[in-house]
Amino acid sequence: MRSDSVKMGTSQAPHRSLFNALGYTEEERQRPLIGIVSSYNEIVPGHMNLDKITEAVKMGVAMAGGTPVMFPAIAVCDGIAMGHIGMKYSLVTRDLIADSTECMAMAHGFDGLVCIPNCDKNVPGLLMAAARLNIPTVFVSGGPMLAGRVKGEKRSLSSMFEAVGSVAAGSMTMEELCEYEEKVCPTCGSCSGMYTANSMNCLTEAIGMGLKGNGTIPAVYSERIRLAKHAGMKIMELVEKNIRPRDIMTKEAFLNALTVDMALGCSTNTMLHLPAIAHEAGVDLNLDIANELSAKTPNLCHLAPAGPTYMEDLNEAGGVYAVMKELSKLNLLNLNLITATGKTVGENIADAVNTNENVIRPVENPYSETGGIAVLKGNLAPDSGVVKRSAVVPEMMVHEGPARVFDCEEDAIEAIKGGKIVAGDVVVIRYEGPKGGPGMREMLNPTSAIAGMGLGSSVALITDGRFSGASRGASIGHVSPEAAVGGPIALVEEGDIISINIPENALNVKISDEEMNRRRAAWQPREPKVTTGYLARYRELVTSGNRGAILELPSNNK
């Protein structure tokens, strides 16, 4: 066993004395040591129940003959971090989580891991660690929040942010805002729409690292506790069979995940996280393939913010496996891949049933024939830009309008709420990319303000930053190269006409090549916004959004 390095032999007598200090018995030391990576904390609603999940996992491990050993992982609440300097620290935690988990697993010789994440960067960070470490691993998350109810209608966190914009527009009273505040987030769990946390938890099932229901069983259901116990038991099977993350997370598995992503209409943040996880697994996942997959993958779900259904509805309709079963009708998935269940994808979904065709549309009647995410290119985004196509209204799929240019999120919000943005405008927010931010902030406040002001069907937003999964509308993020490295988005001027054509995957600014070259020659890099601490180090190492904002040594970071 891998853990023999810390517990067997004469040279390990000092190690065993420390296990004695921890209260472990000889019988426990002789069993496989299973690291339980718990993301429990008291500041993230999606993590406040992970202590119960952790105890259930530990029980499952012990029942199956292992010795569970818990250690922590950090997590940021994106909603609480939104709209201030805290959002600079959200994406960057993904790498801190991966690095610290690697440190703990390597230092203590664990034979296997059970990862217990839930929210936005926690899931991909732990998947990155799993791929990097390549020791048997299974995932079980804390589960989604139940939807809130306001005046008899289901609501979620995106409704809350948009309500703030409605107050600014004068279309909602403060009393109504207070009612939303009290009711939209009624339970623990990751926020109830198909936002980034739930997107990544669903894709953990699709890629094969989580058990059935991991992405959809609500946090408050006892079924979630039972799932955690099964995950604890399952890791012992994976250790015995030596089924490891890189056996599961193959190139074909990532293509399966991208295909399910398109069908579900997941958050655009998956276009950052999947390439980063693939990089750790030794898989080159070029986002150019996203449009190829999207072209043949129907969009089957319109969960909030794209539509009126929520994670609890998806769970009741059959969950991720039911979506995969629909896709298998078109031979869009590789069904022969091994998964953390110990079975193949095909075996996993064999008995799945779509029980609500209003939540999961059958492939014969999709929302659209193409997938929920599109990668755009053009002279404004030579490498890429990403949009959640399934959350864009039809009249904004093709749009031209004058650029309204802002060099930070705060200036854009002030202009939107101040009534300075009008129908037809294209809001450009730059110097918010991985290096420029630094940290690539989410732009939920600007997109919510646009929607709340009644401009969601007439104003587009383009940024080298990124969007929350709660954002909707013609919101194009991850524009690469970013402004901080002199990408074309840095050269856009107030009033330039921006052309967006989502069906043709095109994003352009209507100026000549000669004018673009003139502006490029005159461009000067900005002084860094942050010069000390972790963000400064991150800025030096991080790559562009189109590469997943991975960290590389400066000599390799182009």
Coordinates of C-alpha atoms in Angstrom, one line a residue, residues 374 376 387-402 423-426 456-462 473-476 497-508 510:
A374 CA -20.5 28.8 -28.1
L376 CA -16.5 33.0 -30.6
V387 CA -21.0 32.9 -24.4
K388 CA -23.8 30.9 -22.8
R389 CA -25.8 30.7 -26.0
S390 CA -28.8 29.0 -24.3
A391 CA -29.3 32.1 -22.1
V392 CA -29.3 34.6 -25.0
V393 CA -32.6 35.9 -26.3
P394 CA -33.2 35.3 -30.0
E395 CA -33.0 39.0 -30.9
M396 CA -29.5 39.3 -29.5
M397 CA -28.0 36.3 -31.3
V398 CA -26.9 38.7 -34.0
H399 CA -26.2 42.3 -32.9
E400 CA -24.3 45.4 -33.9
G401 CA -23.9 48.4 -31.7
P402 CA -21.5 51.1 -30.4
A423 CA -30.7 50.0 -26.0
G424 CA -28.3 48.9 -28.7
D425 CA -25.1 49.6 -26.8
V426 CA -22.3 47.0 -26.4
G456 CA -31.4 42.4 -21.2
S457 CA -32.8 42.0 -24.7
S458 CA -31.0 45.0 -26.3
V459 CA -27.6 45.4 -24.7
A460 CA -24.6 43.1 -25.0
L461 CA -21.6 42.9 -22.6
I462 CA -18.1 41.8 -23.6
G473 CA -28.1 37.6 -21.9
A474 CA -25.6 38.4 -24.6
S475 CA -22.7 38.2 -22.2
I476 CA -19.4 37.3 -23.9
I497 CA -19.1 49.4 -33.8
I498 CA -19.0 45.9 -32.4
S499 CA -20.4 43.0 -34.4
I500 CA -21.7 39.9 -32.6
N501 CA -22.9 36.9 -34.6
I502 CA -23.4 33.9 -32.3
P503 CA -24.7 31.5 -34.9
E504 CA -21.6 32.0 -36.9
N505 CA -19.3 32.1 -33.8
A506 CA -18.0 35.5 -34.7
L507 CA -17.0 38.6 -32.6
N508 CA -15.5 41.6 -34.4
K510 CA -15.6 47.1 -37.4

